[in-house]
PDB file of C-alpha atoms in Angstrom:
ATOM      1  CA  MET A  15       0.000   0.000   0.000  1.00  0.00           C
ATOM      2  CA  GLY A  16       1.388   3.406  -0.951  1.00  0.00           C
ATOM      3  CA  ALA A  17       1.601   6.474   1.258  1.00  0.00           C
ATOM      4  CA  ARG A  18      -1.718   7.813  -0.069  1.00  0.00           C
ATOM      5  CA  GLY A  19      -3.438   4.467   0.540  1.00  0.00           C
ATOM      6  CA  GLU A  20      -2.047   4.262   4.072  1.00  0.00           C
ATOM      7  CA  ARG A  21      -3.237   7.791   4.817  1.00  0.00           C
ATOM      8  CA  GLU A  22      -6.752   6.966   3.573  1.00  0.00           C
ATOM      9  CA  ALA A  23      -6.768   3.734   5.604  1.00  0.00           C
ATOM     10  CA  PHE A  24      -5.726   5.518   8.798  1.00  0.00           C
ATOM     11  CA  SER A  25      -8.368   8.208   8.236  1.00  0.00           C
ATOM     12  CA  THR A  26     -11.067   5.578   8.823  1.00  0.00           C
ATOM     13  CA  VAL A  27      -9.503   4.266  12.064  1.00  0.00           C
ATOM     14  CA  GLU A  28     -10.933   5.546  15.340  1.00  0.00           C
ATOM     15  CA  VAL A  29      -8.495   7.992  16.925  1.00  0.00           C
ATOM     16  CA  ARG A  30      -8.522   7.451  20.672  1.00  0.00           C
ATOM     17  CA  VAL A  31      -5.600   9.733  21.554  1.00  0.00           C
ATOM     18  CA  SER A  32      -4.312  12.799  19.707  1.00  0.00           C
ATOM     19  CA  VAL A  33      -0.615  13.414  20.346  1.00  0.00           C
ATOM     20  CA  ILE A  34       0.423  17.047  19.910  1.00  0.00           C
ATOM     21  CA  CYS A  35       3.964  18.314  19.466  1.00  0.00           C
ATOM     22  CA  THR A  36       5.119  21.862  18.814  1.00  0.00           C
ATOM     23  CA  ALA A  37       8.624  22.252  17.426  1.00  0.00           C
ATOM     24  CA  ARG A  38      10.947  25.081  16.591  1.00  0.00           C
ATOM     25  CA  ASP A  39      14.525  24.431  15.441  1.00  0.00           C
ATOM     26  CA  ALA A  40      14.400  20.914  16.892  1.00  0.00           C
ATOM     27  CA  GLU A  41      16.265  19.046  14.156  1.00  0.00           C
ATOM     28  CA  GLY A  42      18.583  17.399  16.701  1.00  0.00           C
ATOM     29  CA  THR A  43      15.845  15.733  18.769  1.00  0.00           C
ATOM     30  CA  LEU A  44      12.559  15.609  16.833  1.00  0.00           C
ATOM     31  CA  ALA A  45      13.254  12.265  15.135  1.00  0.00           C
ATOM     32  CA  ARG A  46      13.707  10.548  18.519  1.00  0.00           C
ATOM     33  CA  THR A  47      10.485  12.120  19.777  1.00  0.00           C
ATOM     34  CA  VAL A  48       8.399  11.009  16.797  1.00  0.00           C
ATOM     35  CA  GLN A  49       9.964   7.543  16.773  1.00  0.00           C
ATOM     36  CA  SER A  50       8.937   7.051  20.403  1.00  0.00           C
ATOM     37  CA  VAL A  51       5.325   7.708  19.369  1.00  0.00           C
ATOM     38  CA  LEU A  52       5.597   5.312  16.441  1.00  0.00           C
ATOM     39  CA  GLU A  53       6.782   2.612  18.868  1.00  0.00           C
ATOM     40  CA  GLN A  54       3.653   2.819  21.042  1.00  0.00           C
ATOM     41  CA  ASP A  55       2.002  -0.534  21.694  1.00  0.00           C
ATOM     42  CA  MET A  56      -1.427   0.777  20.672  1.00  0.00           C
ATOM     43  CA  ALA A  57      -2.251   1.967  17.166  1.00  0.00           C
ATOM     44  CA  GLU A  58      -5.333   4.179  17.583  1.00  0.00           C
ATOM     45  CA  TRP A  59      -3.505   7.495  17.793  1.00  0.00           C
ATOM     46  CA  GLU A  60      -2.753  10.455  15.586  1.00  0.00           C
ATOM     47  CA  MET A  61       0.092  12.938  15.886  1.00  0.00           C
ATOM     48  CA  ILE A  62      -0.121  16.615  15.035  1.00  0.00           C
ATOM     49  CA  ILE A  63       3.256  18.319  14.711  1.00  0.00           C
ATOM     50  CA  VAL A  64       3.183  22.103  14.540  1.00  0.00           C
ATOM     51  CA  ASP A  65       6.410  23.503  13.133  1.00  0.00           C
ATOM     52  CA  ASP A  66       6.508  27.019  14.519  1.00  0.00           C
ATOM     53  CA  GLY A  67       8.748  28.827  12.065  1.00  0.00           C
ATOM     54  CA  SER A  68      11.842  26.631  12.229  1.00  0.00           C
ATOM     55  CA  THR A  69      14.925  27.792  10.347  1.00  0.00           C
ATOM     56  CA  ASP A  70      16.667  24.411  10.393  1.00  0.00           C
ATOM     57  CA  ARG A  71      15.601  20.959   9.070  1.00  0.00           C
ATOM     58  CA  THR A  72      12.794  20.452  11.597  1.00  0.00           C
ATOM     59  CA  LEU A  73       9.969  20.794   9.057  1.00  0.00           C
ATOM     60  CA  GLU A  74      11.769  18.535   6.574  1.00  0.00           C
ATOM     61  CA  ILE A  75      12.196  15.833   9.226  1.00  0.00           C
ATOM     62  CA  ALA A  76       8.561  16.095  10.296  1.00  0.00           C
ATOM     63  CA  ARG A  77       7.305  15.848   6.720  1.00  0.00           C
ATOM     64  CA  ALA A  78       9.454  12.784   6.100  1.00  0.00           C
ATOM     65  CA  PHE A  79       7.762  10.991   9.003  1.00  0.00           C
ATOM     66  CA  ALA A  80       4.316  12.108   7.792  1.00  0.00           C
ATOM     67  CA  ALA A  81       5.044  10.708   4.337  1.00  0.00           C
ATOM     68  CA  ARG A  82       5.753   7.305   5.909  1.00  0.00           C
ATOM     69  CA  ASP A  83       2.839   7.148   8.366  1.00  0.00           C
ATOM     70  CA  GLY A  84      -0.608   8.533   7.661  1.00  0.00           C
ATOM     71  CA  ARG A  85      -1.361   9.075  11.349  1.00  0.00           C
ATOM     72  CA  ILE A  86       1.112  11.968  11.433  1.00  0.00           C
ATOM     73  CA  ARG A  87      -0.053  15.385  10.234  1.00  0.00           C
ATOM     74  CA  ILE A  88       2.022  18.530   9.878  1.00  0.00           C
ATOM     75  CA  VAL A  89       0.953  22.129  10.403  1.00  0.00           C
ATOM     76  CA  ALA A  90       3.530  24.784   9.503  1.00  0.00           C
ATOM     77  CA  THR A  91       3.455  28.376  10.751  1.00  0.00           C
ATOM     78  CA  PRO A  92       5.741  31.369  10.154  1.00  0.00           C
ATOM     79  CA  GLY A  93       6.357  31.551  13.915  1.00  0.00           C
ATOM     80  CA  ILE A  94       3.313  32.394  16.029  1.00  0.00           C
ATOM     81  CA  GLY A  95       4.690  31.594  19.492  1.00  0.00           C
ATOM     82  CA  ARG A  96       4.470  28.514  21.689  1.00  0.00           C
ATOM     83  CA  GLY A  97       1.063  29.177  23.252  1.00  0.00           C
ATOM     84  CA  ARG A  98      -0.641  29.809  19.918  1.00  0.00           C
ATOM     85  CA  ALA A  99       1.145  26.829  18.370  1.00  0.00           C
ATOM     86  CA  LEU A 100      -0.127  24.559  21.155  1.00  0.00           C
ATOM     87  CA  ASN A 101      -3.674  25.845  20.684  1.00  0.00           C
ATOM     88  CA  LEU A 102      -3.368  25.308  16.928  1.00  0.00           C
ATOM     89  CA  ALA A 103      -2.351  21.690  17.524  1.00  0.00           C
ATOM     90  CA  VAL A 104      -5.301  21.222  19.884  1.00  0.00           C
ATOM     91  CA  ALA A 105      -7.648  22.679  17.260  1.00  0.00           C
ATOM     92  CA  HIS A 106      -6.496  20.023  14.777  1.00  0.00           C
ATOM     93  CA  ALA A 107      -6.894  17.145  17.258  1.00  0.00           C
ATOM     94  CA  ARG A 108      -9.708  14.726  16.500  1.00  0.00           C
ATOM     95  CA  ALA A 109      -9.754  12.895  19.845  1.00  0.00           C
ATOM     96  CA  ASN A 110     -11.015  14.247  23.163  1.00  0.00           C
ATOM     97  CA  LEU A 111      -7.890  12.898  24.870  1.00  0.00           C
ATOM     98  CA  ILE A 112      -4.806  14.934  23.984  1.00  0.00           C
ATOM     99  CA  ALA A 113      -1.292  13.804  24.898  1.00  0.00           C
ATOM    100  CA  ASN A 114       1.454  16.400  24.713  1.00  0.00           C
ATOM    101  CA  ILE A 115       5.065  15.544  23.941  1.00  0.00           C
ATOM    102  CA  ASP A 116       7.747  18.211  23.699  1.00  0.00           C
ATOM    103  CA  ALA A 117      10.004  18.038  20.649  1.00  0.00           C
ATOM    104  CA  ASP A 118      13.045  17.004  22.705  1.00  0.00           C
ATOM    105  CA  ASP A 119      11.414  14.356  24.938  1.00  0.00           C
ATOM    106  CA  GLU A 120      10.413  10.717  24.452  1.00  0.00           C
ATOM    107  CA  SER A 121       7.483   8.483  25.428  1.00  0.00           C
ATOM    108  CA  HIS A 122       7.721   4.985  26.885  1.00  0.00           C
ATOM    109  CA  PRO A 123       6.177   2.409  24.486  1.00  0.00           C
ATOM    110  CA  VAL A 124       3.268   1.755  26.879  1.00  0.00           C
ATOM    111  CA  ARG A 125       2.557   5.392  27.665  1.00  0.00           C
ATOM    112  CA  LEU A 126      -0.530   6.042  25.539  1.00  0.00           C
ATOM    113  CA  ARG A 127      -2.160   2.717  26.360  1.00  0.00           C
ATOM    114  CA  LEU A 128      -1.744   3.115  30.119  1.00  0.00           C
ATOM    115  CA  GLN A 129      -2.861   6.741  30.110  1.00  0.00           C
ATOM    116  CA  LEU A 130      -5.887   5.912  27.963  1.00  0.00           C
ATOM    117  CA  GLN A 131      -6.795   3.148  30.407  1.00  0.00           C
ATOM    118  CA  ALA A 132      -6.374   5.515  33.360  1.00  0.00           C
ATOM    119  CA  ALA A 133      -8.536   8.173  31.690  1.00  0.00           C
ATOM    120  CA  GLN A 134     -11.284   5.637  31.042  1.00  0.00           C
ATOM    121  CA  GLN A 135     -11.201   4.249  34.570  1.00  0.00           C
ATOM    122  CA  HIS A 136     -10.858   7.601  36.341  1.00  0.00           C
ATOM    123  CA  PRO A 137     -13.056  10.234  34.683  1.00  0.00           C
ATOM    124  CA  GLU A 138     -12.691  12.412  37.787  1.00  0.00           C
ATOM    125  CA  PHE A 139      -9.298  13.583  36.493  1.00  0.00           C
ATOM    126  CA  GLY A 140      -9.154  16.202  33.762  1.00  0.00           C
ATOM    127  CA  VAL A 141      -5.383  15.832  33.445  1.00  0.00           C
ATOM    128  CA  ILE A 142      -3.416  12.600  33.842  1.00  0.00           C
ATOM    129  CA  CYS A 143       0.363  12.775  33.927  1.00  0.00           C
ATOM    130  CA  SER A 144       3.139  10.430  35.009  1.00  0.00           C
ATOM    131  CA  LYS A 145       6.539  10.324  36.593  1.00  0.00           C
ATOM    132  CA  HIS A 146       9.569  10.643  34.297  1.00  0.00           C
ATOM    133  CA  VAL A 147      13.185   9.695  33.804  1.00  0.00           C
ATOM    134  CA  LEU A 148      15.725  12.413  33.219  1.00  0.00           C
ATOM    135  CA  VAL A 149      18.191  12.265  30.313  1.00  0.00           C
ATOM    136  CA  THR A 150      20.790  14.710  29.095  1.00  0.00           C
ATOM    137  CA  ASP A 151      21.833  15.788  25.615  1.00  0.00           C
ATOM    138  CA  HIS A 152      21.620  12.816  23.200  1.00  0.00           C
ATOM    139  CA  VAL A 153      21.743   9.995  25.751  1.00  0.00           C
ATOM    140  CA  ASP A 154      19.104   7.288  25.290  1.00  0.00           C
ATOM    141  CA  PRO A 155      16.620   6.934  28.158  1.00  0.00           C
ATOM    142  CA  VAL A 156      17.071   3.964  30.481  1.00  0.00           C
ATOM    143  CA  TRP A 157      13.586   2.766  31.332  1.00  0.00           C
ATOM    144  CA  PRO A 158      12.751   0.635  34.374  1.00  0.00           C
ATOM    145  CA  GLU A 159      12.760  -3.051  33.619  1.00  0.00           C
ATOM    146  CA  HIS A 160       9.080  -3.245  34.481  1.00  0.00           C
ATOM    147  CA  ILE A 161       6.181  -0.836  34.717  1.00  0.00           C
ATOM    148  CA  GLU A 162       3.466  -1.331  37.315  1.00  0.00           C
ATOM    149  CA  ALA A 163       0.278  -2.867  35.975  1.00  0.00           C
ATOM    150  CA  SER A 164      -1.813  -0.546  38.161  1.00  0.00           C
ATOM    151  CA  VAL A 165      -2.732   2.743  36.506  1.00  0.00           C
ATOM    152  CA  ARG A 166      -4.603   4.265  39.425  1.00  0.00           C
ATOM    153  CA  PRO A 167      -3.491   7.920  39.426  1.00  0.00           C
ATOM    154  CA  VAL A 168      -2.579   9.778  42.609  1.00  0.00           C
ATOM    155  CA  ASP A 169      -4.236  13.187  43.003  1.00  0.00           C
ATOM    156  CA  VAL A 170      -1.473  15.822  42.825  1.00  0.00           C
ATOM    157  CA  THR A 171      -3.663  18.890  42.344  1.00  0.00           C
ATOM    158  CA  HIS A 172      -2.764  20.291  45.756  1.00  0.00           C
ATOM    159  CA  ARG A 173       0.945  20.172  44.918  1.00  0.00           C
ATOM    160  CA  LEU A 174       0.512  23.091  42.516  1.00  0.00           C
ATOM    161  CA  THR A 175       0.984  25.366  45.511  1.00  0.00           C
ATOM    162  CA  ARG A 176       4.532  24.051  46.000  1.00  0.00           C
ATOM    163  CA  ARG A 177       5.764  23.590  42.451  1.00  0.00           C
ATOM    164  CA  ASN A 178       4.664  22.337  39.043  1.00  0.00           C
ATOM    165  CA  PRO A 179       4.057  18.596  39.670  1.00  0.00           C
ATOM    166  CA  VAL A 180       3.321  17.860  35.997  1.00  0.00           C
ATOM    167  CA  VAL A 181       5.991  17.200  33.390  1.00  0.00           C
ATOM    168  CA  HIS A 182       4.345  18.705  30.322  1.00  0.00           C
ATOM    169  CA  SER A 183       5.476  15.872  28.058  1.00  0.00           C
ATOM    170  CA  SER A 184       3.650  13.383  30.291  1.00  0.00           C
ATOM    171  CA  ALA A 185       0.314  15.232  30.253  1.00  0.00           C
ATOM    172  CA  LEU A 186      -2.849  13.661  28.876  1.00  0.00           C
ATOM    173  CA  LEU A 187      -5.638  16.269  28.831  1.00  0.00           C
ATOM    174  CA  ARG A 188      -9.338  16.094  28.181  1.00  0.00           C
ATOM    175  CA  LYS A 189      -9.930  18.443  25.273  1.00  0.00           C
ATOM    176  CA  ASP A 190     -13.297  19.643  26.533  1.00  0.00           C
ATOM    177  CA  ALA A 191     -11.789  20.659  29.902  1.00  0.00           C
ATOM    178  CA  LEU A 192      -8.883  22.373  28.162  1.00  0.00           C
ATOM    179  CA  LEU A 193     -11.109  24.380  25.840  1.00  0.00           C
ATOM    180  CA  SER A 194     -13.520  25.347  28.617  1.00  0.00           C
ATOM    181  CA  ALA A 195     -10.557  26.867  30.479  1.00  0.00           C
ATOM    182  CA  GLY A 196      -9.570  28.903  27.414  1.00  0.00           C
ATOM    183  CA  GLY A 197      -6.698  26.728  26.192  1.00  0.00           C
ATOM    184  CA  TYR A 198      -3.051  27.625  26.577  1.00  0.00           C
ATOM    185  CA  SER A 199      -2.175  31.255  27.185  1.00  0.00           C
ATOM    186  CA  ALA A 200      -1.313  32.979  23.913  1.00  0.00           C
ATOM    187  CA  ASP A 201       0.503  35.829  25.641  1.00  0.00           C
ATOM    188  CA  ARG A 202       3.046  34.112  27.887  1.00  0.00           C
ATOM    189  CA  ARG A 203       6.682  33.590  26.921  1.00  0.00           C
ATOM    190  CA  ASP A 204       7.240  30.549  29.144  1.00  0.00           C
ATOM    191  CA  GLN A 205       5.659  28.145  31.642  1.00  0.00           C
ATOM    192  CA  PHE A 206       2.540  27.674  29.544  1.00  0.00           C
ATOM    193  CA  ASP A 207       1.882  24.382  31.283  1.00  0.00           C
ATOM    194  CA  TYR A 208       2.171  25.459  34.945  1.00  0.00           C
ATOM    195  CA  GLU A 209      -0.125  28.435  34.374  1.00  0.00           C
ATOM    196  CA  LEU A 210      -2.633  26.198  32.604  1.00  0.00           C
ATOM    197  CA  TRP A 211      -2.685  23.602  35.402  1.00  0.00           C
ATOM    198  CA  VAL A 212      -3.434  26.325  37.967  1.00  0.00           C
ATOM    199  CA  ARG A 213      -6.188  27.756  35.787  1.00  0.00           C
ATOM    200  CA  LEU A 214      -7.732  24.311  35.349  1.00  0.00           C
ATOM    201  CA  ALA A 215      -7.517  23.580  39.086  1.00  0.00           C
ATOM    202  CA  GLU A 216      -9.258  26.875  39.852  1.00  0.00           C
ATOM    203  CA  ARG A 217     -12.166  25.581  37.759  1.00  0.00           C
ATOM    204  CA  GLY A 218     -12.344  22.360  39.776  1.00  0.00           C
ATOM    205  CA  CYS A 219     -10.294  20.193  37.415  1.00  0.00           C
ATOM    206  CA  ARG A 220      -8.285  17.514  39.234  1.00  0.00           C
ATOM    207  CA  ILE A 221      -4.833  16.379  38.173  1.00  0.00           C
ATOM    208  CA  GLY A 222      -3.830  12.735  38.599  1.00  0.00           C
ATOM    209  CA  ARG A 223      -0.361  11.262  38.259  1.00  0.00           C
ATOM    210  CA  ILE A 224       0.552   7.690  37.395  1.00  0.00           C
ATOM    211  CA  GLU A 225       3.400   6.707  39.709  1.00  0.00           C
ATOM    212  CA  ALA A 226       5.505   5.188  36.941  1.00  0.00           C
ATOM    213  CA  PRO A 227       7.887   6.901  34.490  1.00  0.00           C
ATOM    214  CA  LEU A 228       6.145   6.983  31.121  1.00  0.00           C
ATOM    215  CA  VAL A 229       8.236   9.763  29.557  1.00  0.00           C
ATOM    216  CA  ALA A 230      11.880  10.774  29.323  1.00  0.00           C
ATOM    217  CA  LYS A 231      12.560  14.451  29.950  1.00  0.00           C
ATOM    218  CA  ARG A 232      15.649  15.631  28.087  1.00  0.00           C
ATOM    219  CA  GLN A 233      17.799  18.497  29.357  1.00  0.00           C
ATOM    220  CA  HIS A 234      20.269  20.057  26.942  1.00  0.00           C
ATOM    221  CA  ASP A 235      22.032  23.336  26.200  1.00  0.00           C
ATOM    222  CA  ALA A 236      19.556  24.468  23.521  1.00  0.00           C
ATOM    223  CA  GLN A 237      16.544  24.539  25.843  1.00  0.00           C
ATOM    224  CA  PHE A 238      14.597  27.749  26.295  1.00  0.00           C
ATOM    225  CA  PHE A 239      15.055  27.813  30.070  1.00  0.00           C
ATOM    226  CA  ASP A 240      18.842  27.746  29.909  1.00  0.00           C
ATOM    227  CA  ASN A 241      18.929  30.355  27.150  1.00  0.00           C
ATOM    228  CA  SER A 242      16.534  32.862  28.683  1.00  0.00           C
ATOM    229  CA  PRO A 243      16.923  35.371  31.529  1.00  0.00           C
ATOM    230  CA  ARG A 244      16.999  33.010  34.505  1.00  0.00           C
ATOM    231  CA  LEU A 245      15.807  35.508  37.097  1.00  0.00           C
ATOM    232  CA  ALA A 246      12.826  36.550  34.968  1.00  0.00           C
ATOM    233  CA  TYR A 247      11.899  32.897  34.477  1.00  0.00           C
ATOM    234  CA  ALA A 248      12.167  32.161  38.204  1.00  0.00           C
ATOM    235  CA  LEU A 249      10.101  35.198  39.165  1.00  0.00           C
ATOM    236  CA  ALA A 250       7.413  34.287  36.605  1.00  0.00           C
ATOM    237  CA  SER A 251       7.249  30.838  38.172  1.00  0.00           C
ATOM    238  CA  ALA A 252       6.947  32.411  41.615  1.00  0.00           C
ATOM    239  CA  GLN A 253       4.020  34.530  40.427  1.00  0.00           C
ATOM    240  CA  ILE A 254       2.161  31.421  39.286  1.00  0.00           C
ATOM    241  CA  GLN A 255       2.937  29.710  42.582  1.00  0.00           C
ATOM    242  CA  VAL A 256       1.594  32.699  44.521  1.00  0.00           C
ATOM    243  CA  ARG A 257      -1.605  32.563  42.485  1.00  0.00           C
ATOM    244  CA  ALA A 258      -1.951  28.837  43.129  1.00  0.00           C
ATOM    245  CA  THR A 259      -1.386  29.292  46.842  1.00  0.00           C
ATOM    246  CA  ARG A 260      -3.987  32.031  47.079  1.00  0.00           C
ATOM    247  CA  SER A 261      -6.651  30.329  44.999  1.00  0.00           C
ATOM    248  CA  LEU A 262      -6.106  26.706  46.065  1.00  0.00           C
ATOM    249  CA  GLY A 263      -5.378  27.292  49.740  1.00  0.00           C
ATOM    250  CA  GLY A 264      -1.719  26.424  50.252  1.00  0.00           C
ATOM    251  CA  GLY A 265      -1.368  28.585  53.359  1.00  0.00           C
ATOM    252  CA  VAL A 266       1.742  29.939  55.049  1.00  0.00           C
ATOM    253  CA  PRO A 267       3.931  26.823  54.466  1.00  0.00           C
ATOM    254  CA  ALA A 268       3.423  27.069  50.704  1.00  0.00           C
ATOM    255  CA  PHE A 269       4.237  30.778  50.689  1.00  0.00           C
ATOM    256  CA  ALA A 270       7.423  30.044  52.646  1.00  0.00           C
ATOM    257  CA  LEU A 271       8.589  27.613  49.954  1.00  0.00           C
ATOM    258  CA  ILE A 272       8.373  30.151  47.135  1.00  0.00           C
ATOM    259  CA  PRO A 273      11.806  31.788  47.740  1.00  0.00           C
ATOM    260  CA  LEU A 274      13.408  28.346  47.926  1.00  0.00           C
ATOM    261  CA  ARG A 275      11.975  27.411  44.527  1.00  0.00           C
ATOM    262  CA  VAL A 276      13.284  30.661  43.052  1.00  0.00           C
ATOM    263  CA  LEU A 277      16.759  29.797  44.355  1.00  0.00           C
ATOM    264  CA  TRP A 278      16.455  26.283  42.903  1.00  0.00           C
ATOM    265  CA  LEU A 279      15.634  27.652  39.455  1.00  0.00           C
ATOM    266  CA  LEU A 280      18.651  29.953  39.632  1.00  0.00           C
ATOM    267  CA  LEU A 281      21.081  27.082  40.247  1.00  0.00           C
ATOM    268  CA  PRO A 282      23.364  26.136  37.314  1.00  0.00           C
ATOM    269  CA  ARG A 283      21.940  23.333  35.166  1.00  0.00           C
ATOM    270  CA  ARG A 284      24.796  20.929  35.913  1.00  0.00           C
ATOM    271  CA  LEU A 285      24.265  21.291  39.650  1.00  0.00           C
ATOM    272  CA  ARG A 286      20.521  20.777  39.299  1.00  0.00           C
ATOM    273  CA  LEU A 287      21.152  17.652  37.240  1.00  0.00           C
ATOM    274  CA  ARG A 288      23.514  16.244  39.868  1.00  0.00           C
ATOM    275  CA  LEU A 289      20.948  16.837  42.605  1.00  0.00           C
ATOM    276  CA  HIS A 290      18.231  15.269  40.438  1.00  0.00           C
ATOM    277  CA  ALA A 291      20.451  12.236  39.833  1.00  0.00           C
ATOM    278  CA  ARG A 292      20.998  11.728  43.564  1.00  0.00           C
ATOM    279  CA  ARG A 293      17.288  12.046  44.244  1.00  0.00           C
ATOM    280  CA  PHE A 294      16.303   9.556  41.533  1.00  0.00           C
ATOM    281  CA  ALA A 295      19.019   7.135  42.636  1.00  0.00           C
ATOM    282  CA  GLY A 296      17.492   7.171  46.103  1.00  0.00           C
ATOM    283  CA  LEU A 297      14.019   6.592  44.698  1.00  0.00           C
ATOM    284  CA  ARG A 298      15.232   3.646  42.635  1.00  0.00           C
ATOM    285  CA  ASP A 299      16.748   2.043  45.706  1.00  0.00           C
ATOM    286  CA  SER A 300      13.612   2.559  47.802  1.00  0.00           C
ATOM    287  CA  ASP A 301      11.258   1.447  45.038  1.00  0.00           C
ATOM    288  CA  ARG A 302      13.148  -1.743  44.246  1.00  0.00           C
ATOM    289  CA  PRO A 303      10.499  -4.505  43.927  1.00  0.00           C
ATOM    290  CA  SER A 304      10.223  -7.213  46.542  1.00  0.00           C
ATOM    291  CA  ARG A 305       9.053 -10.759  46.003  1.00  0.00           C
ATOM    292  CA  SER A 306       5.627  -9.739  47.212  1.00  0.00           C
ATOM    293  CA  SER A 307       5.306  -6.939  44.648  1.00  0.00           C
ATOM    294  CA  PRO A 308       2.083  -6.864  42.611  1.00  0.00           C
ATOM    295  CA  LYS A 309       1.892  -8.183  39.098  1.00  0.00           C
ATOM    296  CA  ARG A 310       3.861  -6.070  36.627  1.00  0.00           C
ATOM    297  CA  ILE A 311       3.897  -5.606  32.914  1.00  0.00           C
ATOM    298  CA  GLY A 312       7.052  -5.255  30.907  1.00  0.00           C
ATOM    299  CA  ARG A 313       8.044  -3.285  27.861  1.00  0.00           C
ATOM    300  CA  ARG A 314       6.662  -4.830  24.710  1.00  0.00           C
TER     301      ARG A 314
END
């Protein structure tokens, strides 16, 4: 079957999850990101890639994947900004469940299936995210040998008053809840996700997190955070945290943590990565399965 035939065949398949990805000058990482979606162990997905005015080979790479798989669609813009690009991707999504993946991150092969199952079993959550593994530069992610069979999310809505508990690339959102909240902010320069989670929570939307790493978050020198005014970024984050604390009821302890988070964001990336590595090493040791552990599923 040719590319046109495959595209027509996929157009008749029910789309259960729409994966959205906005990219700008992401030629070094986009292929890994798209490949991780292609390797999902469920087939009823589509992927909308919005190229937001790239000046490198990003659009060429995206179109090459779309030519090979009819579930991938490309939308090109002259450069409208991240918030508008995200909303444009959402507007093109056919499914009510929307999974975001940033153009430098990767999804575990079972991610979409487990998040779809969690969304079906737990309609009380408007957003379902997951834990993550951290990778640097072009290192391949090292996934746990097994992923828990249970997909019962833990409610992390209240944690918005302390920090952003949601890795954007792990977020599965209900489109109707997203649109009712007004979508992503079109005016912000950064932290589109944190601001959105707070806005959703203010409307009564609950955020659940699957306690298994279903995405790999990549940190590298070309990221926006490390190439933007650090103090401005940290203060913008603090403003969102103040809003969350006031509207969601974090109280004095949450307010007291805000200066500490600002200091954390101002730390050099290498130091933050070392501290992250120590933390995750400790979690791996404490989470090591015992013989009485529940049934697990492995990577397919």
